[in-house]
Amino acid sequence: MAGLHKSDFANPVVNWIDTRLPIFTMMQKEYGAFPTPKNFNYFWNFGALAMISLAIMIVTGVVLAMNYAANTSLAFDSVERIMRDVNYGWLIRYVHQNGASMFFVVVYIHIFRALYYGSYKAPRELLFMLGVVIFLLMMATAFMGYVLPWGQMSYWGATVITNLFSAIPFVGDSIVTWLLGGFSLDNPTLNRFFSLHYLLPFMITGVVFLHIVALHITGSNNPLGIDVKTPQDTLPFHPYYTTKDSIGVVVFLLVFASFVFFAPDFFNETDNYVPANPLVTPPHIVPQWYFLPFYAILRAVPNKLGGVILMFSSIAVLFVLPWLDTSPVRSARFRPIYRPLMFVLVAAFLTLGVVGAKPPEGIWVVLGRIATAYYFLHFLVLLPLLGKIERPLPLPESIARPVIRRTPDHTGGGGPMPQGATAKPMEKP
Amino acid sequence: MAEAASATVREAITTVGNDGVKKRDMLKLITGSAAVIGVGAIAWPLIDSMNPAKDVLAMASVEVDLTPVQDGQGITVVWRGKPIFVRKRTENEIKEARSVAVSSLIDPQTDVARVKDGHAQWLVVVGICTHLGCVPLGNKLSDPRGDYGGWFCPCHGSQYDTSGRVRKGPAPANLAVPPYVFANDTRIRIG
């Protein structure tokens, strides 16, 4: 329906704009008065931190692209020129390089938060799936970005990853040739990777927008995992969560800056300061740390196609997670079996990360297989079963009254329970 | 007049025929197909532009002089941006490659099928591990050659024998033999 917006803003310029394009009203509604559960802990900072990371990556990336040359004979030297000759080039590149790692740290914690507090459950399934899409786009972007400096690790990491597709029966080799634009990783590959590395962050931005729109439709989950019931359960986003997020941002930037200024190559591989050589494979190829768990899953089976399928499944399983978990209770706080299993999952994932960095021999192969087995067991077997056998703890009545009155005869067993405290499925809003 | 005509057209496209098919169904189908074909026709140049360009394809053949290669030695040449291993095998190595029971191999293939008739000394293979594309070690005499005297891939531990056949995983296939011909006894043309 067409028609001017009736704006409440007093400032005449703001009012004039807002009448024609109610962007100020929208910001006020979505980031000012937006009712947010009042019991957030610091895990709820990581969405904002991810957003800041994305912004930092785009800004530094755009500036780096002004001095980078996407050509196999120039790429390595142009990066070195950025490091030595370009004003503050060293700073911008180190921020960009470490920013990728920071972004992944933040996103991994953000995903952990979603798993631990059941943020993927109804009605937030689509919100969660959009998040997985963002994660996939991030991995593609990071992978292609790592190729651009054209060092030995860039070259051989990219060779190994693109060759994953050759495992596809019949059409695999044609697909690899198409991806590379030649019969081996070469100039056409570098050019297209640069083009896509520049494009994908903006696609990420687009999906982030959808992610946030979906979030503002369903509302945020919270550490108790119960629905907001009354206005007493919420606070306006500003100033309460703008302030809380600011504290997180300051701590995050402190950590970030410590790496940039005191250990800029902490996450890097020395071999990547050797220019790419298509005839010599470095003795030990490792991907960037944020890919290690998936790399370990790839190597867990001694079969090429099987490994590739398993690796892609490890992320695909997240897309169906909302339907694999059959328990109606969201937060792990009230799930006595799910909670310890969640920590086992984290341990398995971290183990995979360590295994991925080790040569595939001896104890590492065994550990990798056990951890991979648990990863899939957790999602595909334990989660569907838990909903049936687990007896959740009593849920609080509301966010505003999180503590259940403990009467002498309520000891958590089968005795009579206070009204509204039984573990019943949550009502859908 | 015009109104009457448009009414006739409307009637024609909404009338259900004897076979239960409306003319409108057909029109929708034709329009939809045309749109799909059009999108495909526009998409194909974009997709195909990512395939190897003509200059990449033009560098598709390379000639190699074999005279400087000694017995047991291997050289690496570049063809299509890939390393090609050319190895002059010793009598022992050939014997070793031919004495293995073919059925016991991961990717069964006889040694005879992997070399040219009358040139059994010369083994020419693409020096790219069939697992994930690393360059195996072993072409130089000083390199580790694995348990089977051929090549050893440092990335994930695949081992190849003196015929370039995979003997120990995770690689699923033998080192590929590129298309090549002997121009004369001391020259080959790859590609």
Coordinates of C-alpha atoms in Angstrom, one line a residue:
Chain A
M1 CA 0.0 0.0 0.0
A2 CA 1.5 3.3 -1.0
G3 CA 1.4 6.3 1.3
L4 CA 3.7 8.5 3.3
H5 CA 5.0 7.3 6.7
K6 CA 3.8 9.2 9.7
S7 CA 7.1 10.0 11.4
D8 CA 7.4 10.8 15.1
F9 CA 10.9 12.3 14.8
A10 CA 11.1 15.9 15.9
N11 CA 14.2 16.9 13.9
P12 CA 12.7 18.3 10.7
V13 CA 15.4 16.9 8.4
V14 CA 15.1 13.4 10.0
N15 CA 11.4 13.7 9.9
W16 CA 11.4 14.7 6.2
I17 CA 13.5 11.7 5.3
D18 CA 11.7 9.4 7.6
T19 CA 8.4 10.3 6.1
R20 CA 9.6 9.2 2.7
L21 CA 11.9 6.4 3.7
P22 CA 11.1 5.2 7.2
I23 CA 14.7 4.1 7.9
F24 CA 15.0 6.0 11.2
T25 CA 11.7 4.4 12.4
M26 CA 13.0 1.0 11.4
M27 CA 16.4 1.5 13.2
Q28 CA 14.5 2.8 16.3
K29 CA 12.2 -0.3 16.2
E30 CA 14.9 -2.9 15.5
Y31 CA 17.9 -1.6 17.4
G32 CA 16.4 0.9 19.8
A33 CA 13.3 -0.3 21.5
F34 CA 13.7 -3.9 20.2
P35 CA 12.5 -6.1 23.1
T36 CA 15.4 -8.4 24.0
P37 CA 15.4 -11.1 26.7
K38 CA 16.9 -9.6 29.8
N39 CA 19.0 -12.6 30.8
F40 CA 21.6 -12.7 28.0
N41 CA 25.1 -13.8 29.1
Y42 CA 28.3 -12.9 27.2
F43 CA 27.8 -15.7 24.7
W44 CA 25.2 -13.4 23.1
N45 CA 28.0 -11.0 22.2
F46 CA 29.3 -13.1 19.4
G47 CA 26.7 -12.2 16.8
A48 CA 27.7 -8.6 17.1
L49 CA 31.4 -9.6 17.1
A50 CA 31.0 -11.6 13.9
M51 CA 29.4 -8.5 12.3
I52 CA 32.3 -6.3 13.3
S53 CA 34.8 -8.9 12.0
L54 CA 33.0 -9.0 8.7
A55 CA 33.1 -5.2 8.5
I56 CA 36.9 -5.2 9.3
M57 CA 37.6 -7.8 6.7
I58 CA 35.7 -6.0 4.0
V59 CA 37.3 -2.6 4.7
T60 CA 40.9 -4.0 4.9
G61 CA 40.2 -6.3 1.9
V62 CA 39.1 -3.4 -0.3
V63 CA 42.2 -1.5 0.5
L64 CA 44.5 -4.5 0.0
A65 CA 43.0 -5.1 -3.4
M66 CA 44.2 -1.7 -4.5
N67 CA 47.8 -2.9 -4.2
Y68 CA 47.4 -6.6 -5.0
A69 CA 48.1 -8.1 -8.5
A70 CA 46.2 -11.2 -9.3
N71 CA 48.8 -12.8 -11.6
T72 CA 51.0 -15.7 -10.9
S73 CA 54.2 -13.8 -11.8
L74 CA 53.2 -10.8 -9.7
A75 CA 51.0 -12.0 -6.8
F76 CA 53.7 -13.1 -4.3
D77 CA 55.8 -10.0 -4.9
S78 CA 52.8 -7.6 -4.8
V79 CA 52.0 -9.0 -1.3
E80 CA 55.6 -8.5 -0.2
R81 CA 55.4 -5.0 -1.6
I82 CA 52.3 -4.4 0.5
M83 CA 54.3 -5.6 3.5
R84 CA 57.4 -3.4 2.9
D85 CA 56.6 -0.4 0.7
V86 CA 52.9 0.5 0.9
N87 CA 52.2 2.9 3.8
Y88 CA 50.8 0.9 6.7
G89 CA 50.5 -2.0 4.3
W90 CA 52.0 -4.3 6.9
L91 CA 49.3 -3.3 9.3
I92 CA 46.4 -3.6 6.9
R93 CA 47.5 -7.0 5.7
Y94 CA 48.2 -8.3 9.2
V95 CA 44.7 -7.1 10.3
H96 CA 43.2 -8.9 7.3
Q97 CA 45.2 -12.1 7.8
N98 CA 44.6 -12.3 11.5
G99 CA 41.0 -11.0 11.0
A100 CA 40.2 -14.2 9.2
S101 CA 41.3 -16.2 12.2
M102 CA 39.4 -13.9 14.6
F103 CA 36.3 -14.2 12.5
F104 CA 36.4 -18.0 12.6
V105 CA 37.0 -18.0 16.4
V106 CA 34.0 -15.8 16.9
V107 CA 31.8 -17.8 14.5
Y108 CA 32.8 -21.1 16.1
I109 CA 31.8 -19.8 19.5
H110 CA 28.6 -18.4 18.0
I111 CA 27.8 -21.8 16.6
F112 CA 28.6 -23.4 20.0
R113 CA 26.2 -21.0 21.7
A114 CA 23.5 -22.0 19.2
L115 CA 24.1 -25.7 19.9
Y116 CA 24.4 -25.4 23.7
Y117 CA 21.3 -23.3 24.2
G118 CA 19.2 -24.9 21.5
S119 CA 18.9 -21.8 19.4
Y120 CA 18.3 -23.9 16.3
K121 CA 15.0 -25.2 17.6
A122 CA 11.5 -24.1 16.5
P123 CA 10.8 -21.4 15.5
R124 CA 14.4 -20.5 14.7
E125 CA 15.2 -23.4 12.3
L126 CA 15.6 -21.2 9.3
L127 CA 17.6 -18.6 11.2
F128 CA 20.0 -21.4 12.1
M129 CA 20.1 -22.7 8.5
L130 CA 21.0 -19.3 7.2
G131 CA 23.8 -19.2 9.7
V132 CA 25.1 -22.5 8.3
V133 CA 25.0 -20.9 4.8
I134 CA 27.0 -18.0 6.1
F135 CA 29.6 -20.5 7.6
L136 CA 29.9 -22.3 4.2
L137 CA 30.3 -19.0 2.4
M138 CA 33.0 -17.9 4.9
M139 CA 34.9 -21.1 4.4
A140 CA 34.8 -20.7 0.6
T141 CA 35.9 -17.1 1.0
A142 CA 38.7 -17.9 3.4
F143 CA 40.0 -20.8 1.2
M144 CA 40.2 -18.6 -1.9
G145 CA 41.8 -15.7 0.1
Y146 CA 44.5 -18.0 1.3
V147 CA 45.4 -18.8 -2.3
L148 CA 46.0 -15.2 -3.2
P149 CA 49.5 -14.6 -1.7
W150 CA 50.6 -17.5 -4.0
G151 CA 53.0 -19.1 -1.6
Q152 CA 53.7 -22.8 -1.3
M153 CA 50.9 -23.4 1.1
S154 CA 48.5 -21.4 -1.0
Y155 CA 49.4 -23.4 -4.0
W156 CA 49.4 -26.9 -2.5
G157 CA 46.4 -26.3 -0.1
A158 CA 44.4 -25.2 -3.1
T159 CA 45.6 -28.1 -5.2
V160 CA 44.5 -30.6 -2.5
I161 CA 41.1 -28.9 -2.0
T162 CA 40.2 -28.6 -5.7
N163 CA 41.2 -32.2 -6.2
L164 CA 38.6 -33.2 -3.6
F165 CA 36.1 -32.7 -6.5
S166 CA 37.9 -35.3 -8.6
A167 CA 36.5 -37.9 -6.2
I168 CA 33.1 -37.4 -7.8
P169 CA 32.5 -40.4 -10.1
F170 CA 32.6 -39.9 -13.9
V171 CA 32.5 -36.1 -14.1
G172 CA 35.0 -35.4 -11.3
D173 CA 38.0 -34.6 -13.6
S174 CA 36.0 -32.4 -15.8
I175 CA 34.7 -30.5 -12.8
V176 CA 38.3 -30.0 -11.5
T177 CA 39.4 -28.7 -14.9
W178 CA 36.5 -26.4 -15.0
L179 CA 37.2 -25.1 -11.5
L180 CA 40.8 -24.5 -12.3
G181 CA 40.4 -23.2 -15.8
G182 CA 43.2 -25.4 -16.9
F183 CA 44.8 -28.7 -16.2
S184 CA 46.6 -27.5 -13.1
L185 CA 46.4 -24.6 -10.6
D186 CA 47.6 -21.7 -12.6
N187 CA 47.0 -18.1 -13.6
P188 CA 43.3 -18.6 -14.7
T189 CA 42.7 -20.1 -11.2
L190 CA 44.3 -17.3 -9.4
N191 CA 42.3 -14.7 -11.3
R192 CA 38.9 -16.3 -10.7
F193 CA 39.7 -16.9 -7.0
F194 CA 40.5 -13.2 -6.6
S195 CA 37.3 -12.3 -8.4
L196 CA 35.2 -14.6 -6.1
H197 CA 37.1 -13.7 -3.0
Y198 CA 36.0 -10.1 -3.6
L199 CA 32.5 -11.1 -4.4
L200 CA 31.6 -13.6 -1.7
P201 CA 31.9 -11.2 1.3
F202 CA 29.1 -9.2 -0.2
M203 CA 27.0 -12.3 -0.6
I204 CA 27.8 -13.1 3.1
T205 CA 26.6 -9.6 3.9
G206 CA 23.4 -10.3 2.1
V207 CA 22.8 -13.6 3.9
V208 CA 23.7 -11.9 7.2
F209 CA 20.9 -9.4 6.5
L210 CA 18.5 -12.3 6.0
H211 CA 19.9 -13.9 9.2
I212 CA 19.1 -10.7 11.1
V213 CA 15.7 -10.2 9.6
A214 CA 14.8 -13.8 10.6
L215 CA 16.2 -13.1 14.1
H216 CA 14.0 -10.0 14.5
I217 CA 11.0 -12.0 13.5
T218 CA 11.5 -14.9 15.9
G219 CA 13.2 -12.8 18.6
S220 CA 16.4 -13.9 20.3
N221 CA 16.8 -17.2 22.2
N222 CA 18.2 -16.8 25.8
P223 CA 20.3 -18.9 28.2
L224 CA 17.1 -20.4 29.8
G225 CA 15.8 -21.4 26.4
I226 CA 12.3 -20.5 27.3
D227 CA 10.0 -18.1 25.4
V228 CA 9.5 -14.5 26.3
K229 CA 6.1 -14.3 28.0
T230 CA 5.7 -10.9 29.4
P231 CA 7.3 -7.4 28.9
Q232 CA 9.0 -8.0 32.3
D233 CA 11.1 -10.6 30.5
T234 CA 12.7 -8.1 28.2
L235 CA 14.8 -5.0 28.0
P236 CA 15.0 -2.5 25.1
F237 CA 18.1 -3.3 22.9
H238 CA 19.4 0.2 23.4
P239 CA 21.0 1.1 25.8
Y240 CA 21.2 -2.2 27.6
Y241 CA 22.6 -4.5 24.9
T242 CA 24.4 -1.9 22.9
T243 CA 26.4 -1.4 26.1
K244 CA 26.9 -5.0 26.8
D245 CA 28.0 -5.6 23.2
S246 CA 30.4 -2.7 23.5
I247 CA 32.2 -4.4 26.4
G248 CA 32.6 -7.5 24.3
V249 CA 33.8 -5.5 21.3
V250 CA 36.5 -3.9 23.4
V251 CA 37.8 -7.2 24.8
F252 CA 37.6 -8.7 21.3
L253 CA 39.6 -5.9 19.8
L254 CA 42.2 -6.2 22.6
V255 CA 42.7 -9.9 21.7
F256 CA 42.7 -9.1 18.0
A257 CA 45.3 -6.3 18.4
S258 CA 47.5 -8.5 20.5
F259 CA 47.9 -11.0 17.7
V260 CA 48.3 -8.3 15.0
F261 CA 51.0 -6.4 16.9
F262 CA 52.8 -9.1 18.9
A263 CA 52.3 -12.4 17.1
P264 CA 51.1 -11.5 13.5
D265 CA 52.2 -14.8 12.0
F266 CA 50.9 -17.0 14.9
F267 CA 48.2 -18.5 12.6
N268 CA 50.4 -18.6 9.5
E269 CA 52.5 -21.3 8.0
T270 CA 56.2 -20.5 7.3
D271 CA 56.0 -22.3 4.0
N272 CA 53.7 -19.7 2.7
Y273 CA 56.6 -17.2 2.6
V274 CA 58.1 -19.4 -0.1
P275 CA 56.8 -18.6 -3.6
A276 CA 54.5 -21.3 -5.1
N277 CA 56.4 -24.0 -7.0
P278 CA 54.2 -26.4 -9.0
L279 CA 56.9 -29.0 -9.2
V280 CA 57.7 -29.4 -5.5
T281 CA 55.1 -30.3 -2.8
P282 CA 56.1 -29.2 0.7
P283 CA 56.7 -32.3 2.9
H284 CA 53.8 -31.4 5.2
I285 CA 50.7 -29.7 3.9
V286 CA 48.3 -28.3 6.4
P287 CA 45.3 -26.2 5.8
Q288 CA 44.6 -23.1 7.9
W289 CA 43.7 -24.0 11.5
Y290 CA 39.9 -23.3 11.1
F291 CA 39.7 -26.1 8.5
L292 CA 41.7 -28.7 10.5
P293 CA 38.7 -30.5 12.1
F294 CA 37.1 -31.0 8.6
Y295 CA 40.5 -32.0 7.1
A296 CA 40.8 -34.6 9.9
I297 CA 37.3 -36.0 9.0
L298 CA 38.4 -36.1 5.3
R299 CA 41.4 -38.2 6.2
A300 CA 39.6 -40.4 8.7
V301 CA 38.6 -43.0 6.1
P302 CA 41.2 -44.6 3.8
N303 CA 39.0 -44.0 0.8
K304 CA 39.0 -40.9 -1.4
L305 CA 35.3 -40.6 -2.2
G306 CA 34.3 -41.8 1.3
G307 CA 36.4 -39.2 2.9
V308 CA 35.1 -36.4 0.7
I309 CA 31.5 -37.5 1.4
L310 CA 32.1 -37.7 5.1
M311 CA 33.6 -34.2 5.2
F312 CA 30.7 -32.6 3.3
S313 CA 28.3 -34.5 5.5
S314 CA 29.8 -33.1 8.6
I315 CA 28.5 -29.7 7.7
A316 CA 25.4 -30.9 5.8
V317 CA 24.2 -32.5 9.1
L318 CA 23.9 -29.1 10.6
F319 CA 21.2 -28.2 8.1
V320 CA 18.9 -31.0 9.4
L321 CA 20.0 -30.5 13.1
P322 CA 16.6 -28.8 14.0
W323 CA 14.8 -32.0 13.0
L324 CA 17.4 -34.4 14.4
D325 CA 17.1 -33.1 17.9
T326 CA 13.8 -34.3 19.1
S327 CA 13.8 -32.8 22.6
P328 CA 11.4 -29.9 23.1
V329 CA 13.7 -28.3 25.7
R330 CA 16.1 -25.8 24.2
S331 CA 18.8 -24.9 26.8
A332 CA 21.3 -27.5 27.8
R333 CA 21.0 -26.2 31.4
F334 CA 17.8 -28.3 31.7
R335 CA 19.0 -31.3 29.8
P336 CA 21.1 -33.5 32.2
I337 CA 22.3 -35.9 29.5
Y338 CA 22.6 -33.5 26.6
R339 CA 24.8 -31.1 28.5
P340 CA 27.7 -33.5 29.2
L341 CA 27.4 -34.9 25.7
M342 CA 27.7 -31.3 24.3
F343 CA 31.1 -31.1 26.0
V344 CA 32.1 -34.5 24.6
L345 CA 31.2 -33.1 21.2
V346 CA 33.4 -30.0 21.8
A347 CA 36.2 -32.3 22.9
A348 CA 35.8 -34.5 19.8
F349 CA 35.8 -31.4 17.6
L350 CA 39.0 -30.0 19.2
T351 CA 40.6 -33.5 19.0
L352 CA 39.8 -33.4 15.3
G353 CA 41.5 -30.0 15.1
V354 CA 44.7 -31.4 16.6
V355 CA 44.6 -34.6 14.5
G356 CA 44.2 -32.5 11.3
A357 CA 47.5 -30.8 12.0
K358 CA 49.4 -34.1 12.5
P359 CA 50.7 -36.5 9.8
P360 CA 48.2 -39.3 9.2
E361 CA 50.0 -42.1 11.0
G362 CA 49.9 -44.0 14.3
I363 CA 47.8 -42.8 17.1
W364 CA 46.5 -39.8 15.2
V365 CA 44.7 -42.0 12.7
V366 CA 43.0 -43.9 15.6
L367 CA 42.1 -40.7 17.4
G368 CA 40.8 -39.1 14.2
R369 CA 38.5 -42.0 13.6
I370 CA 37.2 -42.1 17.1
A371 CA 36.4 -38.4 17.1
T372 CA 34.8 -38.5 13.7
A373 CA 32.7 -41.5 14.8
Y374 CA 31.5 -39.5 17.9
Y375 CA 30.8 -36.4 15.8
F376 CA 28.3 -38.3 13.6
L377 CA 27.1 -40.5 16.5
H378 CA 26.2 -37.3 18.4
F379 CA 24.1 -35.8 15.7
L380 CA 22.6 -38.8 14.0
V381 CA 22.0 -41.2 16.9
L382 CA 22.3 -39.5 20.3
L383 CA 20.2 -36.4 19.5
P384 CA 17.2 -38.2 18.1
L385 CA 17.3 -40.7 21.0
L386 CA 17.8 -38.2 23.8
G387 CA 14.4 -36.5 23.1
K388 CA 12.8 -39.8 24.0
I389 CA 14.9 -41.1 27.0
E390 CA 16.1 -37.9 28.6
R391 CA 14.1 -36.5 31.5
P392 CA 14.6 -32.7 31.5
L393 CA 14.9 -30.7 34.7
P394 CA 11.9 -28.5 35.6
L395 CA 11.9 -25.4 33.5
P396 CA 11.5 -22.0 35.1
E397 CA 8.1 -20.3 34.9
S398 CA 9.5 -17.3 33.1
I399 CA 12.7 -15.3 32.4
A400 CA 11.6 -12.8 35.0
R401 CA 11.3 -15.5 37.7
P402 CA 14.1 -17.9 36.8
V403 CA 14.4 -19.4 40.2
I404 CA 11.9 -22.1 41.1
R405 CA 10.6 -22.0 44.6
R406 CA 12.2 -25.1 46.3
T407 CA 9.7 -26.6 48.6
P408 CA 10.9 -29.4 51.0
D409 CA 9.1 -32.0 49.0
H410 CA 10.6 -30.9 45.7
T411 CA 13.9 -32.6 45.4
G412 CA 14.1 -33.1 41.7
G413 CA 12.9 -36.6 41.8
G414 CA 9.3 -37.8 41.2
G415 CA 7.7 -35.8 44.0
P416 CA 5.0 -33.1 43.5
M417 CA 6.3 -30.1 41.7
P418 CA 5.4 -26.5 41.9
Q419 CA 2.8 -25.3 39.5
G420 CA 4.2 -24.7 36.0
A421 CA 7.6 -26.2 36.8
T422 CA 7.1 -29.6 35.3
A423 CA 9.1 -30.5 32.2
K424 CA 6.5 -30.2 29.6
P425 CA 7.1 -29.3 26.0
M426 CA 7.2 -25.5 25.5
E427 CA 4.3 -24.0 23.9
K428 CA 4.9 -22.5 20.5
P429 CA 4.2 -18.8 20.3
Chain B
M1 CA -15.1 -5.5 -33.2
A2 CA -11.8 -5.7 -31.3
E3 CA -13.7 -6.7 -28.2
A4 CA -15.4 -9.5 -30.0
A5 CA -12.1 -10.7 -31.3
S6 CA -10.4 -10.7 -27.9
A7 CA -13.4 -12.6 -26.5
T8 CA -12.9 -15.2 -29.1
V9 CA -9.2 -15.5 -28.3
R10 CA -10.0 -15.7 -24.6
E11 CA -12.5 -18.5 -25.3
A12 CA -10.1 -20.3 -27.5
I13 CA -7.3 -20.4 -24.9
T14 CA -9.5 -21.3 -21.9
T15 CA -11.7 -23.9 -23.6
V16 CA -10.9 -27.4 -22.5
G17 CA -10.4 -29.7 -25.5
N18 CA -11.6 -33.3 -25.9
D19 CA -8.4 -34.5 -24.3
G20 CA -8.8 -32.3 -21.2
V21 CA -6.0 -30.0 -22.2
K22 CA -6.5 -26.3 -22.3
K23 CA -4.8 -24.3 -25.0
R24 CA -3.5 -22.1 -22.1
D25 CA -1.6 -25.1 -20.7
M26 CA 0.2 -25.5 -24.0
L27 CA 1.0 -21.8 -24.1
K28 CA 2.4 -21.8 -20.6
L29 CA 4.5 -24.8 -21.4
I30 CA 5.9 -23.2 -24.6
T31 CA 6.6 -19.9 -22.8
G32 CA 8.2 -21.7 -19.9
S33 CA 10.4 -23.9 -22.1
A34 CA 11.5 -20.9 -24.1
A35 CA 12.5 -19.1 -20.9
V36 CA 14.5 -22.1 -19.7
I37 CA 16.3 -22.5 -23.0
G38 CA 17.0 -18.8 -23.1
V39 CA 18.5 -18.8 -19.6
G40 CA 20.5 -21.9 -20.4
A41 CA 21.8 -20.2 -23.6
I42 CA 22.8 -17.2 -21.7
A43 CA 24.4 -19.2 -18.8
W44 CA 26.4 -21.5 -21.0
P45 CA 28.9 -18.9 -22.3
L46 CA 29.5 -17.8 -18.7
I47 CA 30.0 -21.3 -17.5
D48 CA 32.2 -22.4 -20.4
S49 CA 34.3 -19.3 -20.1
M50 CA 35.7 -20.9 -17.0
N51 CA 36.9 -23.9 -18.9
P52 CA 40.5 -23.9 -20.2
A53 CA 41.1 -21.1 -22.7
K54 CA 42.6 -21.7 -26.2
D55 CA 46.0 -20.5 -25.2
V56 CA 46.0 -22.9 -22.3
L57 CA 45.0 -25.7 -24.7
A58 CA 47.6 -24.6 -27.2
M59 CA 50.4 -25.5 -24.8
A60 CA 49.1 -29.0 -24.9
S61 CA 52.2 -30.8 -26.4
V62 CA 55.8 -30.9 -25.5
E63 CA 58.9 -32.7 -26.9
V64 CA 61.4 -34.4 -24.7
D65 CA 65.0 -35.4 -25.5
L66 CA 65.8 -38.7 -23.8
T67 CA 69.6 -38.9 -24.5
P68 CA 70.9 -37.4 -21.2
V69 CA 68.9 -39.7 -19.0
Q70 CA 70.9 -42.5 -17.3
D71 CA 69.7 -45.9 -16.2
G72 CA 67.6 -45.7 -13.0
Q73 CA 67.3 -41.9 -13.3
G74 CA 64.2 -39.9 -13.8
I75 CA 63.6 -36.4 -15.2
T76 CA 60.6 -34.1 -14.7
V77 CA 59.2 -32.1 -17.5
V78 CA 56.2 -29.8 -17.5
W79 CA 53.2 -30.6 -19.7
R80 CA 50.0 -28.6 -19.3
G81 CA 51.4 -27.1 -16.1
K82 CA 51.7 -30.6 -14.7
P83 CA 54.9 -32.4 -13.8
I84 CA 55.6 -35.4 -16.0
F85 CA 57.9 -38.1 -14.7
V86 CA 60.1 -39.7 -17.4
R87 CA 62.1 -42.6 -15.9
K88 CA 64.6 -44.9 -17.5
R89 CA 64.1 -48.1 -15.6
T90 CA 66.8 -50.7 -14.9
E91 CA 66.4 -54.3 -15.8
N92 CA 65.7 -55.1 -12.2
E93 CA 63.0 -52.5 -11.9
I94 CA 61.2 -53.8 -15.0
K95 CA 61.4 -57.4 -13.7
E96 CA 60.0 -56.3 -10.4
A97 CA 57.1 -54.4 -12.0
R98 CA 56.3 -57.5 -14.2
S99 CA 56.6 -60.1 -11.6
V100 CA 53.7 -58.8 -9.4
A101 CA 50.3 -60.7 -9.6
V102 CA 48.1 -58.1 -11.4
S103 CA 45.0 -59.2 -9.4
S104 CA 46.6 -58.2 -6.2
L105 CA 46.9 -54.6 -7.1
I106 CA 44.6 -51.7 -6.0
D107 CA 44.1 -50.6 -9.6
P108 CA 44.9 -53.7 -11.6
Q109 CA 46.9 -53.0 -14.8
T110 CA 49.9 -54.8 -16.3
D111 CA 53.2 -53.1 -16.7
V112 CA 53.1 -53.9 -20.5
A113 CA 50.0 -51.8 -20.9
R114 CA 51.7 -48.8 -19.3
V115 CA 54.7 -48.6 -21.6
K116 CA 55.2 -48.5 -25.3
D117 CA 56.2 -51.7 -27.2
G118 CA 59.9 -52.0 -27.6
H119 CA 60.5 -49.2 -25.1
A120 CA 59.9 -51.0 -21.8
Q121 CA 62.8 -49.1 -20.3
W122 CA 60.9 -45.8 -20.5
L123 CA 58.1 -45.1 -18.1
V124 CA 56.2 -41.9 -18.7
V125 CA 53.6 -40.9 -16.1
V126 CA 51.9 -37.8 -14.8
G127 CA 53.7 -36.9 -11.6
I128 CA 50.5 -36.1 -9.7
C129 CA 49.3 -38.3 -6.9
T130 CA 45.8 -39.6 -7.8
H131 CA 44.7 -38.9 -4.2
L132 CA 44.7 -35.2 -3.8
G133 CA 47.1 -33.9 -6.4
C134 CA 50.5 -33.6 -4.6
V135 CA 53.7 -34.3 -6.4
P136 CA 55.1 -37.6 -5.2
L137 CA 58.8 -37.9 -4.3
G138 CA 61.2 -40.4 -5.8
N139 CA 62.0 -39.1 -9.3
K140 CA 65.5 -38.1 -8.0
L141 CA 67.8 -40.9 -6.9
S142 CA 68.2 -39.1 -3.5
D143 CA 64.4 -39.0 -2.8
P144 CA 62.6 -41.6 -0.7
R145 CA 60.9 -44.0 -3.1
G146 CA 58.7 -46.0 -0.7
D147 CA 58.7 -49.7 -0.2
Y148 CA 58.1 -50.5 -3.8
G149 CA 60.9 -48.6 -5.4
G150 CA 58.8 -46.2 -7.3
W151 CA 57.4 -43.0 -5.8
F152 CA 56.3 -41.9 -2.4
C153 CA 53.7 -39.2 -1.8
P154 CA 54.6 -37.1 1.2
C155 CA 51.1 -35.7 1.7
H156 CA 49.1 -38.7 2.7
G157 CA 51.6 -41.6 2.4
S158 CA 50.6 -43.2 -0.9
Q159 CA 53.2 -45.5 -2.5
Y160 CA 53.8 -46.3 -6.1
D161 CA 55.8 -49.1 -7.7
T162 CA 58.3 -49.0 -10.6
S163 CA 55.5 -49.0 -13.0
G164 CA 53.8 -46.0 -11.3
R165 CA 51.0 -48.3 -10.0
V166 CA 49.6 -47.5 -6.6
R167 CA 50.5 -50.2 -4.1
K168 CA 49.6 -48.6 -0.8
G169 CA 46.6 -46.2 -0.3
P170 CA 44.9 -43.7 0.1
A171 CA 45.3 -43.0 -3.6
P172 CA 42.7 -44.9 -5.6
A173 CA 44.4 -45.2 -9.0
N174 CA 47.7 -45.6 -10.7
L175 CA 49.7 -42.6 -11.8
A176 CA 48.2 -41.6 -15.1
V177 CA 50.0 -42.3 -18.4
P178 CA 49.8 -39.2 -20.6
P179 CA 49.3 -39.6 -24.3
Y180 CA 52.7 -39.7 -25.9
V181 CA 54.6 -41.2 -28.9
F182 CA 58.2 -41.9 -29.7
A183 CA 59.2 -39.5 -32.4
N184 CA 62.4 -41.6 -32.7
D185 CA 64.4 -43.7 -30.3
T186 CA 65.6 -40.8 -28.2
R187 CA 62.7 -38.3 -28.5
I188 CA 59.2 -38.5 -27.2
R189 CA 56.3 -36.1 -27.9
I190 CA 53.8 -35.8 -25.0
G191 CA 50.3 -34.7 -25.8

